CSV table of C-alpha atoms and ligand atoms in Angstrom, one decimal:
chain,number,residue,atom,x,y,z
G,113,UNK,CA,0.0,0.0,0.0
G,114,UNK,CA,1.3,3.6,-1.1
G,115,UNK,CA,2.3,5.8,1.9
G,116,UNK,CA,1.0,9.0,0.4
G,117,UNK,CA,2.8,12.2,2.3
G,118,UNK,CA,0.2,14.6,3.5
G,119,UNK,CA,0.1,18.3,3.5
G,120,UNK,CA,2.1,19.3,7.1
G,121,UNK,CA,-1.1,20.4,9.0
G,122,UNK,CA,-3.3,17.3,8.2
G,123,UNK,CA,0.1,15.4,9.3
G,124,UNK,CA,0.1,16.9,12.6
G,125,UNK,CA,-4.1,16.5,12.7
G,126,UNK,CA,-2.9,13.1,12.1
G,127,UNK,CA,-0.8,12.2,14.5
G,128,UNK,CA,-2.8,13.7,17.4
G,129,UNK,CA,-5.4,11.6,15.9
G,130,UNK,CA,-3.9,8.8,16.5
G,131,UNK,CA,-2.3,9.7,20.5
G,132,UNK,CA,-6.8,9.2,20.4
G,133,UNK,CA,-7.5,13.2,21.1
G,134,UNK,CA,-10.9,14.1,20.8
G,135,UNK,CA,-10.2,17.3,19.7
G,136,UNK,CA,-8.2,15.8,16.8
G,137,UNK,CA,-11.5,13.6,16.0
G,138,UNK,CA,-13.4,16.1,15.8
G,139,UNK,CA,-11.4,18.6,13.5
G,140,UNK,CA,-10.9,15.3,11.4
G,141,UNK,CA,-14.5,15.0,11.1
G,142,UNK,CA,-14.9,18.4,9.7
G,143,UNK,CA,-11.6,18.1,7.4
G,144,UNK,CA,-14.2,15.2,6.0
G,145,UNK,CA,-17.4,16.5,6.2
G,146,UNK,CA,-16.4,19.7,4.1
G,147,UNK,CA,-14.1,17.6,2.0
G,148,UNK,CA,-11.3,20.1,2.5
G,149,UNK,CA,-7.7,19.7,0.4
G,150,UNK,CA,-6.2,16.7,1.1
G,151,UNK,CA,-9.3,14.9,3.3
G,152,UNK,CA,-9.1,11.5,1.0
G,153,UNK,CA,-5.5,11.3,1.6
G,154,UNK,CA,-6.0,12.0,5.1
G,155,UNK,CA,-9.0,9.3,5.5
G,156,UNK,CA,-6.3,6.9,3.9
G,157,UNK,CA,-3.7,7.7,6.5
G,158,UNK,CA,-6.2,6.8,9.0
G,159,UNK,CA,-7.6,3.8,8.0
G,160,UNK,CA,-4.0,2.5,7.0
G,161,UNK,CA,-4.4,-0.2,10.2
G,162,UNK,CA,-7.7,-1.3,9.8
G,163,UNK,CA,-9.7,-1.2,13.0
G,164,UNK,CA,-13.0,-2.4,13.5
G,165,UNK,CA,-15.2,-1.2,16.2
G,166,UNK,CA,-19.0,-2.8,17.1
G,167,UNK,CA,-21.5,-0.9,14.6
G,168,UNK,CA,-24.8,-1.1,15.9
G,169,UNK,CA,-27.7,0.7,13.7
G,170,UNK,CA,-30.7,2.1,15.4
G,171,UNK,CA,-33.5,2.8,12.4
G,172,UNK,CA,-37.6,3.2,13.1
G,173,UNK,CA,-39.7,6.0,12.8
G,174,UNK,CA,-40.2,9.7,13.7
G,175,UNK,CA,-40.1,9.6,17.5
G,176,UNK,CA,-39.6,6.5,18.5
G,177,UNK,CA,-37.4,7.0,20.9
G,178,UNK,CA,-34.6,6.1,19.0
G,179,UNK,CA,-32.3,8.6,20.8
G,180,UNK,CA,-33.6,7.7,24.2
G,181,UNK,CA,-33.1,4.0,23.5
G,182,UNK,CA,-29.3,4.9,22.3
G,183,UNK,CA,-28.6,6.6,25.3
G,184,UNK,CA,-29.4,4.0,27.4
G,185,UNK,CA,-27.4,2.1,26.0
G,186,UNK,CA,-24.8,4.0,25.7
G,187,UNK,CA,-25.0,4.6,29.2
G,188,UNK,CA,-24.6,0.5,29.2
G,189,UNK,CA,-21.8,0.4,27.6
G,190,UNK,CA,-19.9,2.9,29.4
G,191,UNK,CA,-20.9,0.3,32.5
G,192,UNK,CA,-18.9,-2.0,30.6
G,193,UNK,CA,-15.6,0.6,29.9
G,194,UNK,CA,-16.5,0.5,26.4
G,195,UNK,CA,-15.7,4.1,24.7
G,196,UNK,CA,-18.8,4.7,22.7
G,197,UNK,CA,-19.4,7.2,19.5
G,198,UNK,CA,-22.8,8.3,19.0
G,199,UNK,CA,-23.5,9.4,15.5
G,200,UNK,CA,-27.4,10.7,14.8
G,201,UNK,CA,-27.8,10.9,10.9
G,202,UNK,CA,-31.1,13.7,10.3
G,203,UNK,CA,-33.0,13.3,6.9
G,204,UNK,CA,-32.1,16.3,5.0
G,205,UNK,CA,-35.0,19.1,4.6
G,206,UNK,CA,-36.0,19.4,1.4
G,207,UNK,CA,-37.3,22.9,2.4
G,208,UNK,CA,-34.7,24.0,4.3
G,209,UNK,CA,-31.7,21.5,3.4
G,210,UNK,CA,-31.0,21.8,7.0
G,211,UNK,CA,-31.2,19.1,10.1
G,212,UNK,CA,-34.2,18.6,11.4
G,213,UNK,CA,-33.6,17.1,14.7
G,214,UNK,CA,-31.3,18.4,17.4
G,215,UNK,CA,-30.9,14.7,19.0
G,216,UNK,CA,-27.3,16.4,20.6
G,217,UNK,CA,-29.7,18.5,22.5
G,218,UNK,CA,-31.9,15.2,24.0
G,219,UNK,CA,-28.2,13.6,24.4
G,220,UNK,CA,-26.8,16.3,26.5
G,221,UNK,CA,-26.3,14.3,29.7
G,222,UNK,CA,-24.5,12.1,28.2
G,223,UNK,CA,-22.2,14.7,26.4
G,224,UNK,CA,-19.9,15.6,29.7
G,225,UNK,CA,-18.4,12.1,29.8
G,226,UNK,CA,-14.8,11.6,28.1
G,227,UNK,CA,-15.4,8.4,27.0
G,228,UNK,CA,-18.7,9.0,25.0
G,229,UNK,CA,-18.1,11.3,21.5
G,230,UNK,CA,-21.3,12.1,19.9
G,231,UNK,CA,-22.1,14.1,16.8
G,232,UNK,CA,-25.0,14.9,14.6
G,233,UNK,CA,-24.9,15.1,11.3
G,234,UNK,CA,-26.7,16.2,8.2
G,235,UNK,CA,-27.0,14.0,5.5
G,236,UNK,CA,-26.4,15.1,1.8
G,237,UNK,CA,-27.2,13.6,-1.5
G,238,UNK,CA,-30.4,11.6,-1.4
G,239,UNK,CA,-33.3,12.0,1.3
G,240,UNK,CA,-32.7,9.5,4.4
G,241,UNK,CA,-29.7,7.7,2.4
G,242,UNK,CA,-26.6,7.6,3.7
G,243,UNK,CA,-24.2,10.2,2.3
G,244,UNK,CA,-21.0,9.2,1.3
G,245,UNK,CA,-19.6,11.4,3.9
G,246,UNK,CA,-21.8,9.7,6.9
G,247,UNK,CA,-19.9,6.5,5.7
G,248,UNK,CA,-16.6,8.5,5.6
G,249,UNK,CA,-17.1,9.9,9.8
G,250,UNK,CA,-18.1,6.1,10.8
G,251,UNK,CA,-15.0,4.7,9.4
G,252,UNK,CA,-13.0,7.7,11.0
G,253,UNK,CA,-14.8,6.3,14.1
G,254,UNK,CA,-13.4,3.0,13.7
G,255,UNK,CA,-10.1,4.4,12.9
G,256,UNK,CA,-9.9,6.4,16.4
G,257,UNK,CA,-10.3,3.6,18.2
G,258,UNK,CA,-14.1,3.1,19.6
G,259,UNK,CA,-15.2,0.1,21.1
G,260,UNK,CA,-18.9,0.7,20.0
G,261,UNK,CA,-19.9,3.1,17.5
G,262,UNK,CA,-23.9,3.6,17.9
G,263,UNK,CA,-25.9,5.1,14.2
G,264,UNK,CA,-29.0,6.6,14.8
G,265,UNK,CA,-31.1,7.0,11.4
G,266,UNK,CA,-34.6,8.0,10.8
G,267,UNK,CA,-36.3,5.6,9.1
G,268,UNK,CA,-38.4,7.5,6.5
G,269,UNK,CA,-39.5,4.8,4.3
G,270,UNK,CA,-37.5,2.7,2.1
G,271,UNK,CA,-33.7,5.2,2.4
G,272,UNK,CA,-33.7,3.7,6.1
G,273,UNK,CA,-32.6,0.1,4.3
G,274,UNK,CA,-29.3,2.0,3.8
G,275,UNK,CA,-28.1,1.2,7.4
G,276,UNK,CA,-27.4,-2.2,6.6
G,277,UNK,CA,-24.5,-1.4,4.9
G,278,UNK,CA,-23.2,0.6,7.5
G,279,UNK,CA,-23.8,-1.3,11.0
G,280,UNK,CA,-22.8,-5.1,11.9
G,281,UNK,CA,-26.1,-5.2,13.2
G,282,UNK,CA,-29.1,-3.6,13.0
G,283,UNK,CA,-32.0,-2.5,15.6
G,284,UNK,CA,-34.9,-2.0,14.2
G,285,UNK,CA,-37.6,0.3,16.5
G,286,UNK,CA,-41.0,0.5,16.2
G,287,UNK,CA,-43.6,1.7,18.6
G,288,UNK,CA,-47.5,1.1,18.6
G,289,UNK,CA,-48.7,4.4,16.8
G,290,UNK,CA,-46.5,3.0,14.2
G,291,UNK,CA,-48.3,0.5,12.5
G,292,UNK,CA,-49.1,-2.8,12.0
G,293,UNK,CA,-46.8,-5.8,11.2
G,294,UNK,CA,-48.0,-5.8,7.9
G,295,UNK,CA,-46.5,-2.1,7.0
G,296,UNK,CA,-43.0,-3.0,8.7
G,297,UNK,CA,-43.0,-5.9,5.7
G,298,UNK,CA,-44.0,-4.2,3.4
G,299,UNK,CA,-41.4,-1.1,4.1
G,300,UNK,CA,-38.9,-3.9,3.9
G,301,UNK,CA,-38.1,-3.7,8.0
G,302,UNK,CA,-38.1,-7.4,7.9
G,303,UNK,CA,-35.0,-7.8,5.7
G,304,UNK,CA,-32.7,-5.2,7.7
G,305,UNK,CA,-33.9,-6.3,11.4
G,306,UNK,CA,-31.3,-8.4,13.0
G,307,UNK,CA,-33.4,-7.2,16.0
G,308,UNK,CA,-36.6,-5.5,16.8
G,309,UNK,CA,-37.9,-3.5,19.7
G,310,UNK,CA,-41.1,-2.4,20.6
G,311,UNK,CA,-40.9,0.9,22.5
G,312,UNK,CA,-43.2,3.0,23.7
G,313,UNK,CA,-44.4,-0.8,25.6
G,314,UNK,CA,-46.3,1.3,28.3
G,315,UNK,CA,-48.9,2.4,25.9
G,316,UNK,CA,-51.4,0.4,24.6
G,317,UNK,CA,-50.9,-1.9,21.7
G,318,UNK,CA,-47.1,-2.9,22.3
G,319,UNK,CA,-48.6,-6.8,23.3
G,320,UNK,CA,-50.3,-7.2,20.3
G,321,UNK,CA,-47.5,-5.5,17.7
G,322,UNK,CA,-45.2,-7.8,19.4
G,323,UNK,CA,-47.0,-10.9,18.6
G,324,UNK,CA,-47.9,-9.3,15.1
G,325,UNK,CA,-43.8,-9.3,14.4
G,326,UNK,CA,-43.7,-12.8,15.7
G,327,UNK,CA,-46.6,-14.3,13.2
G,328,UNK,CA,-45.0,-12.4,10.6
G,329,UNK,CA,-41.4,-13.3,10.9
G,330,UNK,CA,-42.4,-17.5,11.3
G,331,UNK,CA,-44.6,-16.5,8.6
G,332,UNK,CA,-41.5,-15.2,6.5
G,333,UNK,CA,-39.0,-17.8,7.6
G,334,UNK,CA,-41.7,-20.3,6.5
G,335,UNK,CA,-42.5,-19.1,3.0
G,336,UNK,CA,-38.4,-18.1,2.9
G,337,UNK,CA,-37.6,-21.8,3.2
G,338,UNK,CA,-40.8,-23.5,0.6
G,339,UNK,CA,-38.6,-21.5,-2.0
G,340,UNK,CA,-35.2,-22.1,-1.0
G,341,UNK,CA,-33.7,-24.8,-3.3
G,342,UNK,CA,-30.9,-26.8,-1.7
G,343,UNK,CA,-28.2,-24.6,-2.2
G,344,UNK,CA,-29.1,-21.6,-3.2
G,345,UNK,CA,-31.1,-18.0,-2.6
G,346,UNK,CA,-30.7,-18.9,1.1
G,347,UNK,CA,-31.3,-15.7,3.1
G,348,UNK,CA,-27.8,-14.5,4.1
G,349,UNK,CA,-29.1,-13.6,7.5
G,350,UNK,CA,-29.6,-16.7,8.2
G,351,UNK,CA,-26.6,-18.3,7.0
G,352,UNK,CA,-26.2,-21.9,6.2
G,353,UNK,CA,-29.4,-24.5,6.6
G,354,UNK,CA,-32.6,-24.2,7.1
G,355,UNK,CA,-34.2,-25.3,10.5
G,356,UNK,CA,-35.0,-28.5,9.6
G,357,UNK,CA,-31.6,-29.1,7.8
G,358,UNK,CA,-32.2,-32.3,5.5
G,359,UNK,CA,-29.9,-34.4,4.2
G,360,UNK,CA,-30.4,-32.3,0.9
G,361,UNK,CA,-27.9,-30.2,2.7
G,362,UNK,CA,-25.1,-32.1,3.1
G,363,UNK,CA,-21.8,-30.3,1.6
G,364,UNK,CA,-22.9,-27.6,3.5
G,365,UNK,CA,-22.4,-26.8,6.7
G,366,UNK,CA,-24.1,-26.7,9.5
G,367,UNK,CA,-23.9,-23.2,10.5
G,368,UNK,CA,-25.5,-21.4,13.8
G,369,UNK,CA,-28.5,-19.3,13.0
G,370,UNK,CA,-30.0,-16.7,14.1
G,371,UNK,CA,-33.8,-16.2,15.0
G,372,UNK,CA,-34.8,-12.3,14.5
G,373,UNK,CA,-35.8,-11.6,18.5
G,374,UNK,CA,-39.0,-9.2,19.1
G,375,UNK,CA,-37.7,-6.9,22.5
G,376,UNK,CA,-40.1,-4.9,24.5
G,377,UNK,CA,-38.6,-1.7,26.0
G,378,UNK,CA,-40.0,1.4,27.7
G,379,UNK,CA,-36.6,3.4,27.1
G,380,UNK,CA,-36.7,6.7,29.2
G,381,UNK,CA,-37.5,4.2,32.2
G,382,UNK,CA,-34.8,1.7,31.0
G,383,UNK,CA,-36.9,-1.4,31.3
G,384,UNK,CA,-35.8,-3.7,28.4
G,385,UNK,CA,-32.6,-2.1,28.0
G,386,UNK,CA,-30.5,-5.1,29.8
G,387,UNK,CA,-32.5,-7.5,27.4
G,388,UNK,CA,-31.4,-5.4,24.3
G,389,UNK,CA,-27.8,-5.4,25.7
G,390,UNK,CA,-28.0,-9.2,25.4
G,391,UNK,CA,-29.6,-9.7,22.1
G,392,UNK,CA,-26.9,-7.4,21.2
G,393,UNK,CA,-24.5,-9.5,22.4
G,394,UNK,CA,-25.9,-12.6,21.0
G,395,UNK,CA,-25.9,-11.1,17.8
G,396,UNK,CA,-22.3,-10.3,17.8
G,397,UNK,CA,-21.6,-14.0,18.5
G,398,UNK,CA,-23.3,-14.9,15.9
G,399,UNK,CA,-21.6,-12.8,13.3
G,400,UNK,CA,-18.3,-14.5,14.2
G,401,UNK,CA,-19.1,-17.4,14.2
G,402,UNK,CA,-20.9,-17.9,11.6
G,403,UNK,CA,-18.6,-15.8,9.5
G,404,UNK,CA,-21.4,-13.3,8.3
G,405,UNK,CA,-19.5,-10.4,10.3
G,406,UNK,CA,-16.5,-10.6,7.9
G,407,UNK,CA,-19.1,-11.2,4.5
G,408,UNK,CA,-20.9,-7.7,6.2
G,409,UNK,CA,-17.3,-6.0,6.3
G,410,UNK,CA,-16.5,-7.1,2.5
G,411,UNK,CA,-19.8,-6.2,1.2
G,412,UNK,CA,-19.3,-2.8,3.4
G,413,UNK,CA,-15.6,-2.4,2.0
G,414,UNK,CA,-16.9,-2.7,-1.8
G,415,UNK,CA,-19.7,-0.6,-1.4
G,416,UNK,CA,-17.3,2.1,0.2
G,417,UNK,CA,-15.1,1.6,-2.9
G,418,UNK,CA,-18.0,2.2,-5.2
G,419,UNK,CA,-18.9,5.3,-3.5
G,420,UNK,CA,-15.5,6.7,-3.9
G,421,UNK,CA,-15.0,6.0,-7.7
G,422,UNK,CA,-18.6,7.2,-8.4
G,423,UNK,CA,-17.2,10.4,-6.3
G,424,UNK,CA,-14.4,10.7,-8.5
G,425,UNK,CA,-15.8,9.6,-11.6
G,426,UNK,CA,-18.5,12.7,-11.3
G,427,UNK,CA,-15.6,15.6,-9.9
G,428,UNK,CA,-13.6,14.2,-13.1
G,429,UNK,CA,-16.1,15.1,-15.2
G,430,UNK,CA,-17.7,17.7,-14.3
G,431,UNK,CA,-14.3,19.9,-14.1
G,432,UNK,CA,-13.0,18.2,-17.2
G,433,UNK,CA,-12.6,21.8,-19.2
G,434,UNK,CA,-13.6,20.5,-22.5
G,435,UNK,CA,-16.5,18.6,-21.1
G,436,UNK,CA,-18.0,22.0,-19.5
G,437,UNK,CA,-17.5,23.2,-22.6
G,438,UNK,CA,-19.0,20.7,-24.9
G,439,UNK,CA,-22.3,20.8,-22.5
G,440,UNK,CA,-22.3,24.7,-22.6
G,441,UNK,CA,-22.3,24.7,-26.3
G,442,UNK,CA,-24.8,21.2,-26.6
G,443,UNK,CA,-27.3,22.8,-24.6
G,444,UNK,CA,-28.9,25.3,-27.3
G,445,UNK,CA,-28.4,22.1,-29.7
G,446,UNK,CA,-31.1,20.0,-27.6
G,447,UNK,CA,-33.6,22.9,-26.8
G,448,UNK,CA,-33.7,23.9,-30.3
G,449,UNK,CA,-33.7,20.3,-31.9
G,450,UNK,CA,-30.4,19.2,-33.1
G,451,UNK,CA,-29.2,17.3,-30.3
G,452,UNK,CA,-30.8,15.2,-27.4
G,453,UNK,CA,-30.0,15.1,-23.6
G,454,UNK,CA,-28.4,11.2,-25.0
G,455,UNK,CA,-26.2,12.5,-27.7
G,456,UNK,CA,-24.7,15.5,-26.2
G,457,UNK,CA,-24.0,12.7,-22.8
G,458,UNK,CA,-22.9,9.8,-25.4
G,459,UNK,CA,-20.6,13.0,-26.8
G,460,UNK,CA,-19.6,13.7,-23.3
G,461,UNK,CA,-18.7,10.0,-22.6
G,462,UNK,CA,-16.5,9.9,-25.8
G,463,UNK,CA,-14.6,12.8,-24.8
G,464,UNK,CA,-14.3,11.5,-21.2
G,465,UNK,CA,-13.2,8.1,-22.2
G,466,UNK,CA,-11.0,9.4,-24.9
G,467,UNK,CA,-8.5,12.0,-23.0
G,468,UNK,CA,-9.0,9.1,-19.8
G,469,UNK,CA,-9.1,10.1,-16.6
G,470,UNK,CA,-7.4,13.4,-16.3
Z,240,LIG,N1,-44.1,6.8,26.8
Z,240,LIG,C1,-42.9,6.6,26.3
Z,240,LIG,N2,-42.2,7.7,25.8
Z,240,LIG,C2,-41.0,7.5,25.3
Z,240,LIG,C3,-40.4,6.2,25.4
Z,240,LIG,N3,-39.1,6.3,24.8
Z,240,LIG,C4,-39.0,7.6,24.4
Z,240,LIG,N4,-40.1,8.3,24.7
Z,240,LIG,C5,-40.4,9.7,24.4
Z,240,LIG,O1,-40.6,9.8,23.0
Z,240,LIG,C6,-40.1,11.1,22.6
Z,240,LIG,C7,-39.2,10.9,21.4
Z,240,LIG,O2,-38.0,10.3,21.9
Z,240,LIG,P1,-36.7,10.3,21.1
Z,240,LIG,O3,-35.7,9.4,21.8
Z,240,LIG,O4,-36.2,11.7,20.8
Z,240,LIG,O5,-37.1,9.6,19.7
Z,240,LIG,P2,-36.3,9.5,18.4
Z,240,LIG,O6,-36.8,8.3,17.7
Z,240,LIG,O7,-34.9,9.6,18.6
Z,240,LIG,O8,-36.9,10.8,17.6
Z,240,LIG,P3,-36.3,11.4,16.3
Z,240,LIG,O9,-34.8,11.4,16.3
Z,240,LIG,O10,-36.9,12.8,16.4
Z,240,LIG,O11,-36.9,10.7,15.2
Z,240,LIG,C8,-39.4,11.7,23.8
Z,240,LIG,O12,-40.3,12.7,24.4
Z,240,LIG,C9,-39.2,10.6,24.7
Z,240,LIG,O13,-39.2,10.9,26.1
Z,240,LIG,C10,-41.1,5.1,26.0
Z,240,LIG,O14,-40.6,4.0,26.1
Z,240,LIG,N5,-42.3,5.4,26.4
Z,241,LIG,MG1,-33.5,10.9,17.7
C-alpha cells in the first residue's frame, strides 16, 4: 500500500489523531465532512491499520425514541468501559436542506463524559440515504479507536434500508402508533432487522404488535424456506441450513442461526434495555461465528469503494474543461432540436473516455 505524504497540518491533525485526542477527532470529522484539500489522503492515512469497532444501527420511525433508546445504552456500555461514538444521521430538509432534529440536544447528559463522543450530522445527497460522507465519519470512528460506534437513522421509508450497509447489526424500533406488522414488511423492516424492539411498551398496543412481528417473521421464515432450493437463494441472515436441515444439505455446513428476537422496551425508564444489551451480544456472537461479520465488512468495504469511484468519476467530469465546454455549447443544440440530452452525454462520454481520466 502507497504511503501518500500529507500536506504538514493534516500530518500533525494526524498524528494527534492517532495519540486518540478528541479534539483531533473532531477537526478530522470536519476536514471530511467539508471535503477540505487533502481529506481523501488524510481518511487513507487513518484507516491504514484497519480497526474495527461494534456498529450497531438504530433505524424506526419519527419519534420512536430512538435517541432515548441509544442513550441507554450507551450509558450500558460505558458500565462496561467500552468508549462509545454516537453518531445521529437527520433526513435532510427538502425545504430548508438543514437538520431537522437536534438529538445532541436530547443527548446532552451524556455529552460531559470523556469516553462517549457524539455528533450529529446532516446527510447530503439523497433523502434519508446515507451520504457518502456519513460512511466516511463512521469509518473515522473506527479508525480512532471506539469500542462501539452507535448510528441513529430515521427511518423515513424505504432510504432507512441503507443502514445495513453501514452497521454489523441492525436494531430495528417500532412503537404502537406505528403501525401494524403488515406495514414493517412491506417497508422492507423485515429484511434489515437483526433485532426489533417495541418501544413505547407502556402504551397500549405494544402486546399485540409484538405478537404481530412474531406471526409475521415465522410467517417469512416459512415461505423463505418453501422457495429455498438446496443450495441456493438462502437468506444471508440466516446463513447456512434451514431449521429443519435435511440431508439435501449435506456439503454444506451446518452453520448457527439466528432467530430475528422481538424486544419490549420502555426506554426513558430503561426497562428492556438489559435484554437489548443481550440480544446485542448474542448477535455479535453470531456474526463470528458464523462468519457473516466478515461477509458484512466485504460487502461494506466494496460498497465504500463504489462510492469513492462514483465520487471521483462525477468531480472528473464535471471539471474536465472540455467537457463544461461541450455541455455549454450542446445545450442550445437539444432545446432547439439538433441534439438530445443522449447524444450530447454519449458525446460527453466519448470525450471522457477518450482523454481518460485526467
Ligand atoms: N411513553 C414513552 N415515551 C418514550 C419512550 N421512549 C421515548 N419516549 C419519548 O418519546 C419522545 C421521542 O423520543 P426520542 O428518543 O427523541 O425519539 P427519536 O426516535 O430519537 O426521535 P427522532 O430522532 O426525532 O426521530 C421523547 O419525548 C421521549 O421521552 C417510551 O418507552 N415510552
Ligand atoms: Mg433521535
Amino acid at each position: 500500500m502507497s504511503t501518500i505524504e500529507l500536506k504538514p497540518e493534516n500530518q500533525a491533525l494526524l498524528e494527534r489523531f492517532r495519540a486518540g485526542k478528541k479534539v483531533a477527532l473532531a477537526r478530522a470529522i470536519s476536514l471530511v465532512e467539508d471535503e477540505r484539500p487533502g481529506f481523501q489522503d488524510f481518511l487513507h492515512a487513518a484507516l491504514e491499520t484497519p480497526r474495527f469497532s461494534k456498529r450497531i444501527g438504530f433505524t424506526g420511525p419519527p419519534g420512536a425514541g430512538k435517541s432515548t433508546l441509544v442513550s441507554a445504552l450507551t450509558r450500558a456500555f460505558r458500565d462496561q468501559d467500552d468508549e462509545v461514538a454516537v453518531v445521529a444521521v437527520d433526513p435532510t430538509s427538502p425545504y430548508s436542506g438543514g437538520a431537522l432534529l437536534g438529538d445532541r440536544i436530547r443527548m446532552n447528559d451524556l455529552a460531559t463524559d470523556p469516553g462517549i463522543f457524539i455528533r450529529s450530522m446532516a446527510t447530503r445527497g439523497s433523502l434519508g440515504g446515507l451520504a457518502t460522507t456519513t460512511k466516511e465519519v463512521l469509518d473515522l470512528m473506527d479508525a480512532f479507536g471506539f469500542q462501539r460506534v452507535l448510528v441513529e437513522t430515521v427511518g423515513v421509508g424505504q432510504t432507512e434500508l441503507e443502514i445495513t450497509g453501514a452497521a454489523d447489526t441492525v436494531v430495528v424500533i417500532l412503537v404502537p402508533e406505528s403501525g401494524d406488522a403488515i406495514q414493517a414488511m412491506k417497508a422492507g423492516l423485515m429484511e434489515i432487522a437483526d433485532i426489533f424492539v417495541v418501544n413505547k411498551s407502556d402504551r397500549p398496543g405494544a402486546d399485540r404488535l409484538v405478537k404481530d412481528l412474531r406471526l409475521a417473521l415465522h410467517l417469512r421464515e416459512g415461505e423463505a424456506l418453501k422457495d429455498v432450493p438446496a443450495h441456493h437463494g438462502v437468506d444471508l441472515k440466516r446463513m447456512g441450513v434451514p431449521e429443519s436441515g435435511t440431508s439435501q444439505d449435506e456439503g454444506q455446513s451446518k452453520g448457527p442461526e439466528w432467530e430475528i428476537p422481538v424486544l419490549q422496551t420502555v426506554a426513558h425508564s430503561g426497562e428492556g434495555v438489559q435484554e437489548l444489551l443481550e440480544a446485542v451480544s448474542r448477535h455479535r456472537a453470531f456474526l463470528e461465528e458464523s462468519g457473516l461479520l466478515l461477509e458484512r465488512r466485504e460487502a461494506r468495504a466494496a460498497g465504500r469503494v463504489r462510492d469513492v469511484v462514483e465520487r471521483e468519476l462525477r468531480r472528473v467530469a464535471w471539471d474536465h474543461a472540455g467537457v463544461k465546454g461541450t455541455l455549454a455549447e450542446g445545450v442550445a443544440g437539444i432545446v432547439s432540436g439538433a441534439e438530445t440530452p443522449y447524444s450530447l452525454a454519449s458525446s460527453i462520454l466519448s470525450e471522457l473516455l477518450d482523454s481518460g481520466t485526467k
